[in-house]
Amino acid sequence: DTGVSQNPRHKITKRGQNVTFRCDPISEHNRLYWYRQTLGQGPEFLTYFQNEAQLEKSRLLSDRFSAERPKGSFSTLEIQRTEQGDSAMYLCASTKQGNYGYTFGSGTRLTVV
Amino acid sequence: QKEVEQNSGPLSVPEGAIASLNCTYSDRGSQSFFWYRQYSGKSPELIMFIYSNGDKEDGRFTAQLNKASQYVSLLIRDSQPSDSATYLCAVNRDGQNFVFGPGTRLSVLP
């Protein structure tokens, strides 16, 4: 297993379009997280899953955002009706249950034009 | 008050010097503390973590934690130009999600 994989690496979309990102975590990690990072800021928590259950969503996550992890393996993050303010790096991370540090994927850079 | 605060920098140190990066947090219930390094355009990578008051050393890196002062720091000894990056402090409050600070940009000058 080579780590956390995210696809696509880059996405440019027009305002109002829907986009979907995928994250494949490290196989033995049962926790999966989505974060968003803008230039000059630290990652902001969006949501996380333990196995297939979505246990927490940030108040930052508007109704246009939805995430799934249907079989407790890979996860998708969908943004509907994208806005320019959604432009950011979307980071996925995974970890084992417990107090361990994350392993991050390479991220998906979204640009909304 | 933000939950996790860091000086944004840039912090510039000469090659071979000790770089000292600081982080304060607001939630006294925070349990564990992590330092990540992020190169420009890359994702964060874990350097080290600390749970207990005191110092923890790993190679050229030392993390220091003072829960009473709600303060955690990272020292980098013998700084190298390759250490030039943004250093993110992350705090785990409840064993679940992490809160990150804004990061400190470190520049090691050759």
PDB file of C-alpha atoms in Angstrom:
ATOM      1  CA  ASP A   1       0.000   0.000   0.000  1.00  0.00           C
ATOM      2  CA  THR A   2       1.546   3.273  -1.101  1.00  0.00           C
ATOM      3  CA  GLY A   3      -0.454   5.637   1.075  1.00  0.00           C
ATOM      4  CA  VAL A   4      -3.526   7.799   0.691  1.00  0.00           C
ATOM      5  CA  SER A   5      -4.507   8.348  -2.918  1.00  0.00           C
ATOM      6  CA  GLN A   6      -6.631  11.236  -4.163  1.00  0.00           C
ATOM      7  CA  ASN A   7      -8.088  11.838  -7.593  1.00  0.00           C
ATOM      8  CA  PRO A   8      -8.048  14.016  -9.534  1.00  0.00           C
ATOM      9  CA  ARG A   9      -4.972  16.034  -8.599  1.00  0.00           C
ATOM     10  CA  HIS A  10      -6.355  19.150 -10.216  1.00  0.00           C
ATOM     11  CA  LYS A  11      -9.846  20.191 -11.221  1.00  0.00           C
ATOM     12  CA  ILE A  12     -10.912  23.358 -12.974  1.00  0.00           C
ATOM     13  CA  THR A  13     -14.634  23.905 -13.201  1.00  0.00           C
ATOM     14  CA  LYS A  14     -17.055  26.634 -14.077  1.00  0.00           C
ATOM     15  CA  ARG A  15     -19.117  28.220 -11.359  1.00  0.00           C
ATOM     16  CA  GLY A  16     -22.356  26.376 -10.867  1.00  0.00           C
ATOM     17  CA  GLN A  17     -21.053  22.983 -11.955  1.00  0.00           C
ATOM     18  CA  ASN A  18     -20.890  19.932  -9.697  1.00  0.00           C
ATOM     19  CA  VAL A  19     -17.591  18.245  -8.912  1.00  0.00           C
ATOM     20  CA  THR A  20     -16.705  14.973  -7.203  1.00  0.00           C
ATOM     21  CA  PHE A  21     -13.394  13.979  -5.661  1.00  0.00           C
ATOM     22  CA  ARG A  22     -12.256  10.542  -4.627  1.00  0.00           C
ATOM     23  CA  CYS A  23     -10.022   9.397  -1.793  1.00  0.00           C
ATOM     24  CA  ASP A  24      -8.581   5.910  -1.265  1.00  0.00           C
ATOM     25  CA  PRO A  25      -7.172   5.634   2.265  1.00  0.00           C
ATOM     26  CA  ILE A  26      -4.486   3.306   3.572  1.00  0.00           C
ATOM     27  CA  SER A  27      -6.192  -0.061   3.670  1.00  0.00           C
ATOM     28  CA  GLU A  28      -5.904  -0.776   7.390  1.00  0.00           C
ATOM     29  CA  HIS A  29      -7.009   2.714   8.400  1.00  0.00           C
ATOM     30  CA  ASN A  30     -10.633   2.809   9.472  1.00  0.00           C
ATOM     31  CA  ARG A  31     -10.856   6.574   9.920  1.00  0.00           C
ATOM     32  CA  LEU A  32     -11.008   8.900   6.939  1.00  0.00           C
ATOM     33  CA  TYR A  33     -11.045  12.694   7.038  1.00  0.00           C
ATOM     34  CA  TRP A  34     -11.668  15.504   4.601  1.00  0.00           C
ATOM     35  CA  TYR A  35     -10.045  18.889   5.087  1.00  0.00           C
ATOM     36  CA  ARG A  36      -9.946  22.040   3.004  1.00  0.00           C
ATOM     37  CA  GLN A  37      -6.928  24.306   2.815  1.00  0.00           C
ATOM     38  CA  THR A  38      -6.631  27.759   1.275  1.00  0.00           C
ATOM     39  CA  LEU A  39      -3.405  29.635   0.645  1.00  0.00           C
ATOM     40  CA  GLY A  40      -1.656  30.719   3.815  1.00  0.00           C
ATOM     41  CA  GLN A  41      -4.029  28.853   6.099  1.00  0.00           C
ATOM     42  CA  GLY A  42      -3.918  25.580   7.911  1.00  0.00           C
ATOM     43  CA  PRO A  43      -6.246  22.747   6.908  1.00  0.00           C
ATOM     44  CA  GLU A  44      -9.861  23.222   8.012  1.00  0.00           C
ATOM     45  CA  PHE A  45     -11.828  20.173   9.093  1.00  0.00           C
ATOM     46  CA  LEU A  46     -14.825  19.292   6.926  1.00  0.00           C
ATOM     47  CA  THR A  47     -15.957  15.814   7.900  1.00  0.00           C
ATOM     48  CA  TYR A  48     -14.816  12.389   8.983  1.00  0.00           C
ATOM     49  CA  PHE A  49     -15.821   8.751   8.764  1.00  0.00           C
ATOM     50  CA  GLN A  50     -15.172   5.800  10.971  1.00  0.00           C
ATOM     51  CA  ASN A  51     -15.623   2.856   8.667  1.00  0.00           C
ATOM     52  CA  GLU A  52     -18.758   3.708   6.668  1.00  0.00           C
ATOM     53  CA  ALA A  53     -20.327   5.945   9.308  1.00  0.00           C
ATOM     54  CA  GLN A  54     -20.025   9.700   8.940  1.00  0.00           C
ATOM     55  CA  LEU A  55     -19.480  10.737  12.548  1.00  0.00           C
ATOM     56  CA  GLU A  56     -18.976  14.471  12.327  1.00  0.00           C
ATOM     57  CA  LYS A  57     -19.527  17.315   9.906  1.00  0.00           C
ATOM     58  CA  SER A  58     -18.139  20.797  10.320  1.00  0.00           C
ATOM     59  CA  ARG A  59     -20.455  23.758  10.438  1.00  0.00           C
ATOM     60  CA  LEU A  60     -18.319  25.011   7.560  1.00  0.00           C
ATOM     61  CA  LEU A  61     -19.835  22.320   5.390  1.00  0.00           C
ATOM     62  CA  SER A  62     -22.817  23.823   3.604  1.00  0.00           C
ATOM     63  CA  ASP A  63     -25.665  21.808   2.133  1.00  0.00           C
ATOM     64  CA  ARG A  64     -23.858  21.910  -1.205  1.00  0.00           C
ATOM     65  CA  PHE A  65     -21.213  19.553   0.172  1.00  0.00           C
ATOM     66  CA  SER A  66     -21.789  15.864   0.665  1.00  0.00           C
ATOM     67  CA  ALA A  67     -19.446  13.027   1.447  1.00  0.00           C
ATOM     68  CA  GLU A  68     -19.860   9.298   1.363  1.00  0.00           C
ATOM     69  CA  ARG A  69     -17.878   6.238   2.266  1.00  0.00           C
ATOM     70  CA  PRO A  70     -20.260   3.501   1.212  1.00  0.00           C
ATOM     71  CA  LYS A  71     -18.259   0.377   2.030  1.00  0.00           C
ATOM     72  CA  GLY A  72     -15.870   1.778   4.564  1.00  0.00           C
ATOM     73  CA  SER A  73     -13.081   1.905   2.013  1.00  0.00           C
ATOM     74  CA  PHE A  74     -12.822   4.778  -0.469  1.00  0.00           C
ATOM     75  CA  SER A  75     -14.686   8.036   0.013  1.00  0.00           C
ATOM     76  CA  THR A  76     -16.111  10.676  -2.298  1.00  0.00           C
ATOM     77  CA  LEU A  77     -16.654  14.361  -1.659  1.00  0.00           C
ATOM     78  CA  GLU A  78     -19.157  16.114  -3.901  1.00  0.00           C
ATOM     79  CA  ILE A  79     -19.649  19.842  -4.211  1.00  0.00           C
ATOM     80  CA  GLN A  80     -22.808  20.937  -5.946  1.00  0.00           C
ATOM     81  CA  ARG A  81     -23.302  24.318  -7.627  1.00  0.00           C
ATOM     82  CA  THR A  82     -19.697  25.302  -7.084  1.00  0.00           C
ATOM     83  CA  GLU A  83     -18.836  28.870  -6.138  1.00  0.00           C
ATOM     84  CA  GLN A  84     -15.578  30.743  -6.507  1.00  0.00           C
ATOM     85  CA  GLY A  85     -15.142  30.586  -2.752  1.00  0.00           C
ATOM     86  CA  ASP A  86     -14.897  26.812  -3.028  1.00  0.00           C
ATOM     87  CA  SER A  87     -11.531  27.144  -4.735  1.00  0.00           C
ATOM     88  CA  ALA A  88      -9.058  25.432  -2.429  1.00  0.00           C
ATOM     89  CA  MET A  89      -6.987  22.331  -1.891  1.00  0.00           C
ATOM     90  CA  TYR A  90      -9.135  19.467  -0.665  1.00  0.00           C
ATOM     91  CA  LEU A  91      -7.129  17.087   1.473  1.00  0.00           C
ATOM     92  CA  CYS A  92      -8.035  13.593   2.491  1.00  0.00           C
ATOM     93  CA  ALA A  93      -6.339  11.899   5.415  1.00  0.00           C
ATOM     94  CA  SER A  94      -6.647   8.557   7.097  1.00  0.00           C
ATOM     95  CA  THR A  95      -5.606   7.029  10.374  1.00  0.00           C
ATOM     96  CA  LYS A  96      -6.217   4.059  12.597  1.00  0.00           C
ATOM     97  CA  GLN A  97      -8.680   4.455  15.432  1.00  0.00           C
ATOM     98  CA  GLY A  98      -6.888   5.941  18.383  1.00  0.00           C
ATOM     99  CA  ASN A  99      -4.686   8.912  18.935  1.00  0.00           C
ATOM    100  CA  TYR A 100      -2.473   8.686  15.917  1.00  0.00           C
ATOM    101  CA  GLY A 101      -1.397  11.299  13.457  1.00  0.00           C
ATOM    102  CA  TYR A 102      -2.941  11.472  10.035  1.00  0.00           C
ATOM    103  CA  THR A 103      -1.464  10.374   6.770  1.00  0.00           C
ATOM    104  CA  PHE A 104      -2.518  12.871   4.133  1.00  0.00           C
ATOM    105  CA  GLY A 105      -3.078  12.305   0.465  1.00  0.00           C
ATOM    106  CA  SER A 106      -1.607  14.616  -2.145  1.00  0.00           C
ATOM    107  CA  GLY A 107      -4.819  16.605  -2.314  1.00  0.00           C
ATOM    108  CA  THR A 108      -7.140  17.759  -5.060  1.00  0.00           C
ATOM    109  CA  ARG A 109      -6.711  21.380  -6.066  1.00  0.00           C
ATOM    110  CA  LEU A 110     -10.043  22.847  -7.136  1.00  0.00           C
ATOM    111  CA  THR A 111     -10.250  26.047  -9.133  1.00  0.00           C
ATOM    112  CA  VAL A 112     -13.698  27.496  -9.784  1.00  0.00           C
ATOM    113  CA  VAL A 113     -13.740  30.031 -12.602  1.00  0.00           C
TER     114      VAL A 113
ATOM    115  CA  GLN B   1      -9.511  33.721  20.067  1.00  0.00           C
ATOM    116  CA  LYS B   2      -8.635  31.061  17.538  1.00  0.00           C
ATOM    117  CA  GLU B   3      -8.356  27.532  18.798  1.00  0.00           C
ATOM    118  CA  VAL B   4      -4.775  27.045  17.664  1.00  0.00           C
ATOM    119  CA  GLU B   5      -2.464  29.978  17.076  1.00  0.00           C
ATOM    120  CA  GLN B   6       0.941  30.200  15.495  1.00  0.00           C
ATOM    121  CA  ASN B   7       3.102  33.066  14.330  1.00  0.00           C
ATOM    122  CA  SER B   8       2.777  33.123  10.554  1.00  0.00           C
ATOM    123  CA  GLY B   9       6.409  34.121  10.043  1.00  0.00           C
ATOM    124  CA  PRO B  10       8.421  33.947   8.006  1.00  0.00           C
ATOM    125  CA  LEU B  11      10.940  32.831  10.545  1.00  0.00           C
ATOM    126  CA  SER B  12      14.424  33.061   9.086  1.00  0.00           C
ATOM    127  CA  VAL B  13      17.389  31.255  10.613  1.00  0.00           C
ATOM    128  CA  PRO B  14      20.897  30.642   9.290  1.00  0.00           C
ATOM    129  CA  GLU B  15      21.933  27.136   8.324  1.00  0.00           C
ATOM    130  CA  GLY B  16      23.122  25.178  11.341  1.00  0.00           C
ATOM    131  CA  ALA B  17      21.144  27.241  13.852  1.00  0.00           C
ATOM    132  CA  ILE B  18      18.253  26.134  16.049  1.00  0.00           C
ATOM    133  CA  ALA B  19      14.799  27.007  14.752  1.00  0.00           C
ATOM    134  CA  SER B  20      12.108  27.445  17.396  1.00  0.00           C
ATOM    135  CA  LEU B  21       8.460  27.209  16.382  1.00  0.00           C
ATOM    136  CA  ASN B  22       5.688  27.986  18.818  1.00  0.00           C
ATOM    137  CA  CYS B  23       2.012  27.128  19.113  1.00  0.00           C
ATOM    138  CA  THR B  24      -0.675  27.987  21.661  1.00  0.00           C
ATOM    139  CA  TYR B  25      -4.098  26.428  21.989  1.00  0.00           C
ATOM    140  CA  SER B  26      -7.263  27.472  23.736  1.00  0.00           C
ATOM    141  CA  ASP B  27      -8.938  24.211  24.761  1.00  0.00           C
ATOM    142  CA  ARG B  28      -7.562  22.938  28.067  1.00  0.00           C
ATOM    143  CA  GLY B  29      -9.089  19.566  27.347  1.00  0.00           C
ATOM    144  CA  SER B  30      -6.771  18.982  24.412  1.00  0.00           C
ATOM    145  CA  GLN B  31      -5.126  15.610  24.651  1.00  0.00           C
ATOM    146  CA  SER B  32      -2.443  15.316  22.016  1.00  0.00           C
ATOM    147  CA  PHE B  33      -0.372  17.578  19.870  1.00  0.00           C
ATOM    148  CA  PHE B  34       1.154  17.067  16.476  1.00  0.00           C
ATOM    149  CA  TRP B  35       3.624  18.862  14.260  1.00  0.00           C
ATOM    150  CA  TYR B  36       3.375  18.617  10.496  1.00  0.00           C
ATOM    151  CA  ARG B  37       5.684  19.939   7.828  1.00  0.00           C
ATOM    152  CA  GLN B  38       4.254  21.184   4.546  1.00  0.00           C
ATOM    153  CA  TYR B  39       6.361  22.064   1.549  1.00  0.00           C
ATOM    154  CA  SER B  40       4.897  24.529  -0.922  1.00  0.00           C
ATOM    155  CA  GLY B  41       2.294  22.861  -3.106  1.00  0.00           C
ATOM    156  CA  LYS B  42       2.495  19.584  -1.177  1.00  0.00           C
ATOM    157  CA  SER B  43       0.340  17.991   1.498  1.00  0.00           C
ATOM    158  CA  PRO B  44       1.276  18.005   5.193  1.00  0.00           C
ATOM    159  CA  GLU B  45       3.508  15.237   6.498  1.00  0.00           C
ATOM    160  CA  LEU B  46       3.723  14.205  10.126  1.00  0.00           C
ATOM    161  CA  ILE B  47       6.971  15.044  11.911  1.00  0.00           C
ATOM    162  CA  MET B  48       6.169  14.065  15.464  1.00  0.00           C
ATOM    163  CA  PHE B  49       3.582  14.099  18.213  1.00  0.00           C
ATOM    164  CA  ILE B  50       3.578  14.594  21.954  1.00  0.00           C
ATOM    165  CA  TYR B  51       1.027  13.693  24.627  1.00  0.00           C
ATOM    166  CA  SER B  52       2.718  14.391  27.948  1.00  0.00           C
ATOM    167  CA  ASN B  53       4.238  17.475  29.496  1.00  0.00           C
ATOM    168  CA  GLY B  54       7.939  17.844  28.886  1.00  0.00           C
ATOM    169  CA  ASP B  55      10.230  17.203  25.966  1.00  0.00           C
ATOM    170  CA  LYS B  56      10.235  14.527  23.301  1.00  0.00           C
ATOM    171  CA  GLU B  57      13.186  14.161  20.988  1.00  0.00           C
ATOM    172  CA  ASP B  58      13.361  12.541  17.559  1.00  0.00           C
ATOM    173  CA  GLY B  59      16.584  13.091  15.688  1.00  0.00           C
ATOM    174  CA  ARG B  60      17.061  16.799  15.088  1.00  0.00           C
ATOM    175  CA  PHE B  61      13.524  17.561  16.261  1.00  0.00           C
ATOM    176  CA  THR B  62      12.361  18.180  19.821  1.00  0.00           C
ATOM    177  CA  ALA B  63       8.744  18.803  20.751  1.00  0.00           C
ATOM    178  CA  GLN B  64       8.004  20.535  24.038  1.00  0.00           C
ATOM    179  CA  LEU B  65       4.627  20.571  25.754  1.00  0.00           C
ATOM    180  CA  ASN B  66       3.404  22.659  28.665  1.00  0.00           C
ATOM    181  CA  LYS B  67      -0.270  21.954  29.276  1.00  0.00           C
ATOM    182  CA  ALA B  68      -0.537  24.449  32.124  1.00  0.00           C
ATOM    183  CA  SER B  69       0.523  27.233  29.771  1.00  0.00           C
ATOM    184  CA  GLN B  70      -1.317  25.651  26.820  1.00  0.00           C
ATOM    185  CA  TYR B  71       1.837  25.875  24.800  1.00  0.00           C
ATOM    186  CA  VAL B  72       3.638  23.480  22.507  1.00  0.00           C
ATOM    187  CA  SER B  73       6.813  24.101  20.577  1.00  0.00           C
ATOM    188  CA  LEU B  74       9.063  22.439  18.034  1.00  0.00           C
ATOM    189  CA  LEU B  75      12.809  22.895  18.013  1.00  0.00           C
ATOM    190  CA  ILE B  76      14.845  21.995  14.963  1.00  0.00           C
ATOM    191  CA  ARG B  77      18.549  21.643  15.638  1.00  0.00           C
ATOM    192  CA  ASP B  78      21.223  22.070  12.981  1.00  0.00           C
ATOM    193  CA  SER B  79      18.680  23.582  10.594  1.00  0.00           C
ATOM    194  CA  GLN B  80      19.181  22.785   6.924  1.00  0.00           C
ATOM    195  CA  PRO B  81      17.880  24.592   3.830  1.00  0.00           C
ATOM    196  CA  SER B  82      15.755  21.492   3.202  1.00  0.00           C
ATOM    197  CA  ASP B  83      13.890  22.284   6.439  1.00  0.00           C
ATOM    198  CA  SER B  84      12.460  25.404   4.767  1.00  0.00           C
ATOM    199  CA  ALA B  85       8.723  24.787   4.784  1.00  0.00           C
ATOM    200  CA  THR B  86       5.542  25.686   6.628  1.00  0.00           C
ATOM    201  CA  TYR B  87       5.178  23.974   9.999  1.00  0.00           C
ATOM    202  CA  LEU B  88       1.659  23.236  11.141  1.00  0.00           C
ATOM    203  CA  CYS B  89       0.676  22.640  14.734  1.00  0.00           C
ATOM    204  CA  ALA B  90      -2.365  20.381  15.190  1.00  0.00           C
ATOM    205  CA  VAL B  91      -4.304  19.713  18.359  1.00  0.00           C
ATOM    206  CA  ASN B  92      -6.470  16.684  18.984  1.00  0.00           C
ATOM    207  CA  ARG B  93      -9.191  17.474  21.489  1.00  0.00           C
ATOM    208  CA  ASP B  94     -11.223  14.348  21.752  1.00  0.00           C
ATOM    209  CA  GLY B  95      -9.408  11.579  19.975  1.00  0.00           C
ATOM    210  CA  GLN B  96     -11.320  12.319  16.830  1.00  0.00           C
ATOM    211  CA  ASN B  97     -10.653  15.232  14.549  1.00  0.00           C
ATOM    212  CA  PHE B  98      -7.679  17.582  14.639  1.00  0.00           C
ATOM    213  CA  VAL B  99      -7.647  21.373  14.687  1.00  0.00           C
ATOM    214  CA  PHE B 100      -4.763  22.929  12.800  1.00  0.00           C
ATOM    215  CA  GLY B 101      -3.078  26.240  13.313  1.00  0.00           C
ATOM    216  CA  PRO B 102      -2.354  28.534  10.365  1.00  0.00           C
ATOM    217  CA  GLY B 103       1.263  27.417  10.180  1.00  0.00           C
ATOM    218  CA  THR B 104       4.626  29.131  10.508  1.00  0.00           C
ATOM    219  CA  ARG B 105       6.807  29.591   7.451  1.00  0.00           C
ATOM    220  CA  LEU B 106      10.417  28.707   8.164  1.00  0.00           C
ATOM    221  CA  SER B 107      13.238  29.817   5.917  1.00  0.00           C
ATOM    222  CA  VAL B 108      16.712  28.388   6.530  1.00  0.00           C
ATOM    223  CA  LEU B 109      19.303  30.542   4.869  1.00  0.00           C
ATOM    224  CA  PRO B 110      22.424  28.835   3.465  1.00  0.00           C
TER     225      PRO B 110
END
